[in-house]
Amino acid sequence: MIMIQGKGVSKGVEKGPLYFFQRPDTTIVKTTVTDVEAEKARLAAAQAASMEQLEVLAEKCREEAGDEAAVLFETHAMFVEDEDFVECMTSVMEEESCNAEYAVEQAGEQFAAMFAAMDDAYMQARAADIKDVARRILDNLMGVVAGGIDSDVPVILAADDLAPSETLQLDKSKILAFVTQGGSGNSHTAILARTMGIPAVCGAGDALKQDYNGRTAYIDGETGELFLDPDEITLTGLKEKREKQIEMKKLLETMKGQEDVTLDGKKMMLYCNIGSPEDVAAVQNNDGQGIGLFRSEFLYLAASDYPTEDEQFEAYKQVAAAMNGKRVVIRTLDIGADKQVDYFDMKKEENPAMGVRAIRICLNRPEVFRTQLRALYRASAYGKVAIMFPMITSVWEVKECKRACAKVMAELDDEGIPYNKDTELGIMIETPASVFVADALAKEVDFFSVGTNDLTQYTLACDRQANDLGKFFDPHHPAVLRALKMATDAAHKAGIWIGICGELGADISLLPTFLAIGIDELSVSPTSVLPLRAEIRKSIAKTCTLEKLEC
Ligand code: PEP
Ligand code: MG
């Protein structure tokens, strides 16, 4: 038996073949070829494969979302065969005696620039489509597997580490569990695994070897163990644990439809964190009472270019409408640090967690911010949308955000576009600075939501991405809990509500502390809702104490 010990970051026991993630090398190098005809044939084959994929996608889209939604893929198919585009690719190969990859890249860039320079906004938006089409042809030329997993059966995905953008682009239907050599429980990849309810282990180190590719493995996302060829005793233990898991799930089913209230009547709003409209199904399956954090940046991370106002509007509207009047807190773009997006062309920073990230990017790039705010306000006409700003440190930032919102609302008024004028505005409390000036901030907004992942990082000066800080990274530290209390007192004094949307919110051992502090809302991964509800309904708020705030 081989046992690899990592850190369990998303609970659950699974069994399946280990599959090592192949990071595709997509750098395009120009090479001189002697046989241009052979390159043309490679290009033709890649075009044919692209057409086939686009037909399947259009068909799937037509079945699931109707004819209108399928138009995008039909348009892409037209581009693949567009005479001028094909002519351009062919002439680059002929004139420069070069490889097909280089020709596709060149033609894609030329056509995208041509569309972007047009006067008509609709045509300008086609620049992103042509880039997408060129990328698809290139992937087919270079043998890049769509969804990253070349397997017919679901797998336990192994990797050195996974960036959030890589995780987002994986075909989730093929993943039973994750195991990574590096990474930490607070990384966005671990957070995504929890949101998807997939067991995950990180920090497995060098013991996780490429040689194990294809072997059947057993993973325990609670203990952080990964087994190959487990002995009888281990196997029995894992089976029992899995059965208990299924049993527990059944038991928790009885919590559906029940109120989130303690025995002495203290209500808690139990909401969910999501990263995309697809996650709403999990929110509904787990009876989440709202969405306390929609990480909108995942839309940007999954795209190859800036998502347009319409694309964002559709995503936000879909979530708002599906939640049917329940609150949906959408956080504005929070990129930077571990969430890097190539097309933002950000300068490399020595210390990106303390660099130009989150709200700082939006305030520095008003056009990017405006596009998102317009999409958010437009979506507010279709449900109970609330807007939340991340990484706030100063009152002036909030005032600037509010000015940007007012400007967008005035534009929509002029254009006669409906939106909710009373859309709630809130901020994340993720920095010690925001805790210290929470009284002033509370006067500016409708709610606070504490991002304990970052608040812990910045309060304790511990990198949340590092997996070797051990006991120094302690979200239970009295300083973090006292910060929570200070922010809560300031919120309540100003008459606004406060929640926690960081991972700490799902920590059942801290529920009595949250009740004693007076937290109004917990926003957690969908699978954490029912266990928390069961605990809340057993609790007596009046008897909860602040003892964990003592040093
Ligand atoms: C947090 O920092 O706690 C939070 C919820 O935001 P993110 O994890 O996306 O940085
Ligand atoms: Mg954060």
XYZ file of C-alpha atoms and ligand atoms in Angstrom:
562
model
C 0.000 0.000 0.000
C 1.197 3.521 -0.771
C -0.155 6.319 1.408
C 0.432 9.935 0.488
C -0.333 12.498 3.149
C -1.500 15.940 2.128
C -3.908 18.457 3.604
C -7.626 17.728 3.300
C -9.304 20.857 1.906
C -12.652 19.544 0.705
C -14.345 16.607 2.445
C -15.435 13.343 0.867
C -14.134 9.883 -0.019
C -13.717 8.938 -3.680
C -12.162 6.169 -5.729
C -10.969 6.470 -9.314
C -8.024 6.463 -11.712
C -5.326 9.061 -11.056
C -4.920 11.376 -14.010
C -2.076 13.853 -14.200
C -3.106 17.224 -15.579
C -1.267 17.984 -18.801
C -0.577 21.689 -18.950
C -0.798 22.470 -22.640
C 2.064 24.431 -24.129
C 0.253 26.942 -26.265
C 3.142 29.227 -27.172
C 3.221 29.751 -30.894
C 6.607 29.595 -32.515
C 7.143 30.497 -36.151
C 8.941 27.746 -38.020
C 10.037 27.623 -41.652
C 8.596 24.682 -43.575
C 9.523 23.172 -46.927
C 6.178 21.482 -47.501
C 3.549 24.246 -47.371
C 0.932 21.877 -48.826
C 1.306 19.607 -45.810
C 0.701 22.607 -43.516
C -2.405 23.479 -45.523
C -3.665 19.930 -45.016
C -3.021 20.188 -41.246
C -4.956 23.452 -41.195
C -7.847 21.895 -43.125
C -8.008 19.009 -40.631
C -7.998 21.452 -37.693
C -10.784 23.457 -39.345
C -12.830 20.299 -39.854
C -12.350 19.289 -36.187
C -13.359 22.821 -35.113
C -16.509 22.662 -37.249
C -17.451 19.339 -35.699
C -16.975 20.674 -32.152
C -18.969 23.822 -32.895
C -21.844 21.804 -34.346
C -21.988 19.687 -31.180
C -21.861 22.825 -28.987
C -24.587 24.567 -31.017
C -26.805 21.486 -30.811
C -26.296 21.135 -27.042
C -27.002 24.848 -26.580
C -30.128 24.667 -28.752
C -31.489 21.811 -26.622
C -30.678 23.460 -23.303
C -31.243 27.160 -23.979
C -33.019 27.505 -27.334
C -32.181 28.681 -30.868
C -31.082 32.175 -29.874
C -28.360 30.909 -27.556
C -27.013 28.567 -30.245
C -26.387 31.482 -32.624
C -23.011 32.214 -31.025
C -21.591 28.826 -32.001
C -23.169 29.012 -35.453
C -21.460 32.381 -35.950
C -18.158 30.861 -34.844
C -18.637 28.034 -37.356
C -19.163 30.628 -40.085
C -15.901 32.318 -39.121
C -13.995 29.018 -39.316
C -14.943 28.723 -42.986
C -15.043 32.426 -43.822
C -13.421 32.864 -47.255
C -11.417 35.987 -46.352
C -10.182 34.486 -43.109
C -9.129 31.239 -44.790
C -7.515 33.204 -47.615
C -5.538 35.241 -45.089
C -4.249 32.118 -43.285
C -3.322 30.452 -46.575
C -1.451 33.442 -47.943
C 0.597 33.826 -44.730
C 1.692 30.179 -45.115
C 2.483 30.592 -48.818
C 4.254 33.942 -48.593
C 6.269 33.159 -45.482
C 6.716 29.355 -45.950
C 5.687 28.967 -42.340
C 3.786 26.575 -40.109
C -0.019 26.605 -39.859
C 0.016 27.655 -36.191
C 1.797 30.903 -36.972
C -0.529 31.604 -39.910
C -3.650 31.102 -37.767
C -2.284 33.353 -35.047
C -1.420 36.093 -37.540
C -4.781 35.924 -39.327
C -6.648 35.874 -35.989
C -4.841 38.996 -34.797
C -5.354 40.844 -38.100
C -9.076 40.082 -38.212
C -9.613 40.871 -34.532
C -7.869 44.243 -34.994
C -9.989 44.934 -38.069
C -13.253 44.253 -36.182
C -12.100 46.231 -33.144
C -11.463 49.284 -35.341
C -15.003 49.353 -36.773
C -17.444 52.090 -35.740
C -20.348 49.794 -35.037
C -20.366 48.438 -31.442
C -21.821 45.107 -32.593
C -19.017 44.576 -35.102
C -16.403 45.643 -32.538
C -17.662 42.918 -30.228
C -16.923 40.330 -32.953
C -13.193 40.821 -32.304
C -13.552 38.554 -29.256
C -15.337 35.938 -31.391
C -12.627 35.795 -34.006
C -9.996 35.420 -31.276
C -11.997 32.541 -29.840
C -12.251 30.891 -33.245
C -8.516 31.272 -33.901
C -7.821 29.770 -30.437
C -10.066 26.790 -31.233
C -8.315 26.106 -34.548
C -4.949 26.459 -32.813
C -5.952 24.039 -30.040
C -6.936 21.504 -32.664
C -3.676 22.034 -34.523
C -1.648 21.605 -31.347
C -3.653 18.708 -29.910
C -4.848 20.608 -26.851
C -7.671 18.648 -25.216
C -10.807 20.703 -24.589
C -11.607 20.638 -20.880
C -8.040 19.462 -20.149
C -8.884 15.782 -19.451
C -8.394 13.171 -22.129
C -10.256 10.336 -20.453
C -13.563 8.584 -21.102
C -14.178 7.948 -17.421
C -14.177 10.418 -14.502
C -10.804 10.718 -12.787
C -9.031 11.878 -9.646
C -7.177 14.817 -11.101
C -3.568 15.168 -9.971
C -1.407 18.232 -10.624
C 1.588 20.111 -9.310
C -0.793 22.955 -8.600
C -3.774 24.445 -10.393
C -4.406 28.115 -11.054
C -8.039 29.193 -10.591
C -8.299 29.922 -14.330
C -7.111 26.369 -15.100
C -9.557 24.843 -12.634
C -12.405 26.802 -14.159
C -11.660 25.560 -17.635
C -11.623 21.888 -16.672
C -14.468 19.629 -17.688
C -16.071 19.130 -14.250
C -18.117 16.124 -15.358
C -14.814 14.244 -15.651
C -13.536 15.058 -12.138
C -14.175 12.921 -9.059
C -11.612 14.665 -6.853
C -8.476 16.842 -6.905
C -5.046 16.169 -5.473
C -2.199 18.658 -5.846
C 1.454 18.646 -4.837
C 1.341 22.312 -3.777
C -1.482 24.689 -2.931
C -3.183 25.672 0.309
C -6.624 25.294 1.803
C -7.278 28.972 1.234
C -6.343 29.010 -2.427
C -9.138 29.663 -4.870
C -8.722 26.195 -6.338
C -9.537 24.668 -2.932
C -12.453 27.086 -2.600
C -13.721 26.037 -6.024
C -13.499 22.356 -5.051
C -15.618 23.045 -1.973
C -18.135 25.033 -4.029
C -18.434 22.122 -6.426
C -18.650 19.642 -3.543
C -15.663 17.674 -4.882
C -13.196 16.066 -2.405
C -9.753 17.662 -2.577
C -6.314 17.261 -1.048
C -3.481 19.736 -1.475
C 0.139 19.921 -0.371
C 0.813 16.251 -1.218
C 4.382 17.191 -2.190
C 6.821 15.053 -4.174
C 5.265 11.841 -2.893
C 2.618 12.369 -5.576
C 4.518 10.989 -8.562
C 3.748 11.170 -12.279
C 4.500 7.399 -12.351
C 1.195 6.798 -10.603
C -0.717 8.115 -13.599
C -3.582 5.740 -14.457
C -3.484 3.776 -11.198
C -6.619 3.393 -9.129
C -6.493 5.663 -6.103
C -8.634 6.345 -3.050
C -8.814 9.862 -1.676
C -10.061 11.126 1.651
C -10.649 14.867 1.451
C -11.088 15.133 5.206
C -7.895 13.517 6.431
C -5.869 14.552 3.371
C -4.862 10.970 2.578
C -4.418 9.407 -0.828
C -4.010 5.618 -1.119
C -2.791 3.341 -3.874
C -3.381 -0.377 -3.368
C -4.887 0.098 0.095
C -4.694 -2.906 2.424
C -7.862 -4.635 3.626
C -8.180 -2.646 6.861
C -7.740 0.718 5.128
C -10.161 -0.274 2.399
C -12.805 -1.301 4.905
C -12.296 1.979 6.769
C -12.719 4.006 3.600
C -15.817 2.079 2.575
C -17.359 2.613 5.996
C -16.568 6.302 5.841
C -18.175 6.564 2.432
C -21.282 4.781 3.642
C -21.467 7.102 6.650
C -21.135 10.030 4.270
C -24.138 8.803 2.278
C -26.063 8.179 5.502
C -25.253 11.699 6.753
C -26.391 13.188 3.453
C -29.732 11.441 3.844
C -30.055 12.698 7.399
C -29.308 16.250 6.340
C -32.054 16.035 3.724
C -34.487 16.452 6.617
C -33.041 19.930 7.180
C -34.336 21.142 3.833
C -37.170 23.620 4.170
C -36.376 24.263 7.857
C -35.749 27.758 9.187
C -32.245 28.925 10.115
C -33.048 29.839 13.682
C -31.599 28.949 17.079
C -33.682 27.380 19.844
C -34.037 30.823 21.443
C -35.165 32.500 18.244
C -31.997 34.151 16.842
C -32.244 34.070 13.062
C -29.251 33.560 10.817
C -29.274 34.171 7.069
C -27.645 31.084 5.565
C -26.436 31.920 2.070
C -24.069 30.385 -0.474
C -20.875 31.288 -2.285
C -20.831 30.655 -6.013
C -18.445 31.243 -8.909
C -20.716 30.863 -11.905
C -24.386 30.578 -12.901
C -23.970 26.779 -13.070
C -23.423 26.708 -9.289
C -26.991 27.914 -8.653
C -28.237 24.331 -9.026
C -26.104 23.335 -6.021
C -27.469 26.301 -4.039
C -31.005 25.152 -4.749
C -30.244 21.473 -4.063
C -28.831 22.432 -0.675
C -31.634 24.876 0.106
C -29.423 27.975 0.399
C -31.530 30.982 1.325
C -29.651 33.358 -0.928
C -26.266 33.979 -2.477
C -23.916 35.906 -0.218
C -20.983 35.930 -2.613
C -20.978 35.505 -6.355
C -17.289 35.768 -7.283
C -17.853 37.591 -10.570
C -14.153 37.483 -11.445
C -14.540 33.802 -12.330
C -16.421 34.963 -15.445
C -13.306 36.944 -16.374
C -10.963 34.073 -15.477
C -12.837 31.615 -17.661
C -12.772 33.960 -20.677
C -10.015 34.714 -23.149
C -10.952 38.386 -23.420
C -12.918 40.997 -21.437
C -16.481 39.699 -21.033
C -18.813 42.207 -22.683
C -21.596 44.040 -20.848
C -24.171 41.763 -22.484
C -22.309 38.568 -21.593
C -22.054 39.666 -17.977
C -25.650 40.861 -17.892
C -26.846 37.433 -19.098
C -24.845 35.644 -16.373
C -26.026 37.955 -13.551
C -29.605 37.968 -14.807
C -29.631 34.172 -14.976
C -28.544 33.909 -11.327
C -30.873 36.693 -10.103
C -33.885 35.219 -11.906
C -33.135 31.640 -10.808
C -32.954 32.724 -7.160
C -36.481 34.035 -7.521
C -36.462 37.078 -5.237
C -33.878 35.729 -2.771
C -30.896 38.023 -2.216
C -27.971 37.620 -4.641
C -24.832 39.493 -3.572
C -22.579 39.913 -6.582
C -19.051 41.001 -5.860
C -17.413 43.244 -8.413
C -14.260 42.052 -10.114
C -11.682 40.795 -7.610
C -8.667 39.816 -9.683
C -4.995 40.104 -8.872
C -2.962 38.053 -6.360
C -3.563 34.382 -7.305
C -6.345 35.302 -9.745
C -4.371 36.498 -12.752
C -6.045 37.255 -16.063
C -3.654 37.519 -19.021
C -5.667 39.938 -21.108
C -5.625 42.547 -18.316
C -1.928 42.942 -19.067
C -1.097 43.738 -15.470
C 2.438 44.697 -14.537
C 4.328 41.946 -12.751
C 4.375 42.736 -9.044
C 6.791 41.658 -6.331
C 3.959 41.203 -3.905
C 0.678 40.894 -5.795
C -1.460 40.228 -2.703
C -0.644 43.784 -1.659
C -0.580 45.201 -5.138
C -3.033 46.543 -7.659
C -5.862 44.082 -7.126
C -9.640 43.987 -6.711
C -11.272 47.403 -6.254
C -7.954 49.111 -6.981
C -8.062 47.791 -10.552
C -11.676 48.909 -10.988
C -10.968 52.407 -9.683
C -7.884 52.633 -11.929
C -9.789 51.398 -14.974
C -13.155 53.175 -14.955
C -14.240 51.662 -18.292
C -13.862 48.096 -17.010
C -15.761 49.077 -13.843
C -18.493 50.893 -15.775
C -19.124 47.868 -18.037
C -19.565 45.611 -15.023
C -21.740 48.069 -13.096
C -24.028 48.537 -16.107
C -24.435 44.761 -16.397
C -25.121 44.484 -12.648
C -27.708 47.261 -12.552
C -29.439 45.900 -15.655
C -29.625 42.487 -13.942
C -31.126 44.132 -10.829
C -34.432 44.379 -12.713
C -34.686 40.562 -12.660
C -34.191 39.697 -8.991
C -32.878 40.916 -5.641
C -29.349 41.846 -6.690
C -26.936 43.475 -4.222
C -23.543 44.816 -5.281
C -20.442 44.306 -3.148
C -16.995 45.893 -3.463
C -13.891 43.878 -2.469
C -10.645 44.832 -0.679
C -11.811 48.168 0.655
C -9.407 50.040 2.893
C -10.677 53.650 2.810
C -13.859 55.674 2.881
C -12.860 57.579 -0.251
C -12.807 54.314 -2.218
C -16.394 53.604 -1.239
C -17.429 57.133 -2.152
C -15.787 56.703 -5.543
C -17.593 53.380 -6.056
C -20.877 55.022 -5.187
C -20.186 57.855 -7.651
C -19.531 55.270 -10.379
C -22.851 53.589 -9.503
C -24.718 56.900 -9.608
C -23.239 57.647 -13.034
C -24.316 54.272 -14.379
C -27.821 54.686 -12.962
C -28.095 58.102 -14.654
C -27.017 56.527 -17.973
C -29.597 53.772 -17.668
C -32.271 56.375 -16.832
C -31.366 58.296 -20.006
C -31.506 55.121 -22.063
C -34.815 54.026 -20.517
C -33.319 50.736 -19.327
C -35.020 49.262 -16.243
C -33.079 48.600 -13.028
C -33.649 48.622 -9.288
C -32.845 52.075 -7.901
C -32.684 50.603 -4.370
C -30.044 48.013 -5.169
C -28.146 47.397 -1.921
C -24.471 48.350 -1.912
C -22.059 46.634 0.423
C -18.364 46.196 1.026
C -16.081 43.394 2.016
C -14.210 43.721 5.264
C -10.937 42.009 4.344
C -8.267 44.392 5.547
C -7.364 45.542 9.048
C -7.788 49.115 7.751
C -11.449 48.488 6.981
C -11.949 47.136 10.502
C -10.359 50.208 12.083
C -12.574 52.603 10.098
C -15.632 50.332 10.069
C -17.724 52.976 11.872
C -17.203 55.463 9.045
C -17.593 52.821 6.324
C -20.848 51.569 7.839
C -22.411 54.995 7.297
C -21.777 54.683 3.553
C -23.204 51.242 2.759
C -26.109 48.848 3.298
C -24.111 45.836 4.498
C -20.718 44.388 5.348
C -19.436 40.954 4.450
C -16.251 39.756 6.087
C -13.761 38.052 3.806
C -11.998 36.048 6.473
C -9.579 34.454 3.979
C -7.955 37.774 3.234
C -8.649 39.280 6.645
C -6.684 36.414 8.223
C -3.885 36.837 5.678
C -3.534 40.580 6.239
C -4.138 40.562 10.006
C -1.639 37.789 10.746
C 0.788 38.704 7.921
C 0.495 35.134 6.610
C 0.343 34.411 2.885
C -2.917 32.495 2.308
C -1.343 30.694 -0.670
C 1.546 29.258 1.306
C 1.014 25.751 2.628
C 3.974 25.667 4.971
C 2.992 28.331 7.471
C 1.380 25.684 9.635
C 0.197 26.954 13.012
C 1.133 30.553 12.176
C -1.821 30.735 9.774
C -4.589 30.534 12.351
C -8.017 31.895 11.368
C -9.125 31.218 14.973
C -6.559 33.751 16.239
C -8.200 36.141 18.744
C -7.041 39.063 16.573
C -9.186 37.794 13.674
C -12.167 37.091 15.917
C -11.837 40.479 17.628
C -11.724 42.135 14.207
C -14.997 40.362 13.419
C -16.517 41.707 16.615
C -15.307 45.258 15.961
C -16.788 45.234 12.456
C -20.043 43.735 13.752
C -20.414 46.357 16.469
C -19.799 49.137 13.942
C -22.296 47.631 11.488
C -25.024 47.241 14.072
C -24.451 50.715 15.471
C -25.114 52.067 11.983
C -28.142 49.776 11.578
C -26.757 47.607 8.786
C -26.345 43.820 8.550
C -23.062 41.947 8.534
C -22.124 38.508 7.248
C -19.091 36.303 6.718
C -18.348 35.036 3.234
C -14.811 33.762 3.858
C -14.214 30.058 4.445
C -14.346 30.548 8.217
C -18.123 30.982 7.968
C -18.489 27.222 7.444
C -16.413 26.352 10.512
C -19.006 24.752 12.776
C -16.716 24.930 15.794
C -16.926 28.725 15.596
C -20.710 28.936 15.271
C -21.205 29.752 19.000
C -18.630 32.554 18.642
C -20.405 33.962 15.572
C -23.707 33.849 17.459
C -22.141 35.592 20.470
C -20.614 38.272 18.230
C -23.988 38.814 16.553
C -23.165 37.896 12.944
C -26.354 38.100 10.845
C -25.385 36.032 7.825
C -23.083 33.175 6.898
C -22.291 32.594 3.249
C -20.705 29.214 2.639
C -20.154 26.602 -0.050
C -23.510 24.993 -0.918
C -22.649 21.643 0.696
C -22.012 23.398 4.028
C -25.537 24.816 4.293
C -27.387 21.817 5.723
C -24.733 20.811 8.307
C -24.687 24.433 9.528
C -28.477 24.589 9.621
C -28.584 21.438 11.750
C -26.128 23.056 14.182
C -27.876 26.444 14.271
C -31.181 24.765 15.101
C -29.539 23.017 18.086
C -27.887 26.193 19.422
C -28.967 28.626 22.101
C -27.612 32.058 21.154
C -28.029 33.533 24.634
C -25.650 31.007 26.147
C -22.913 31.531 23.541
C -19.846 33.333 24.840
C -16.952 35.372 23.505
C -14.357 33.171 25.214
C -12.512 32.498 21.952
C -11.703 36.220 21.744
C -9.552 35.919 24.846
C -5.804 35.453 24.416
C -12.140 36.319 1.435
O -11.070 36.915 1.260
O -12.459 35.793 2.518
C -13.107 36.190 0.331
C -14.307 35.704 0.534
O -12.686 36.554 -0.913
P -11.676 35.664 -1.777
O -11.479 34.358 -1.067
O -12.289 35.469 -3.110
O -10.464 36.509 -1.808
Mg -10.827 38.137 -0.506
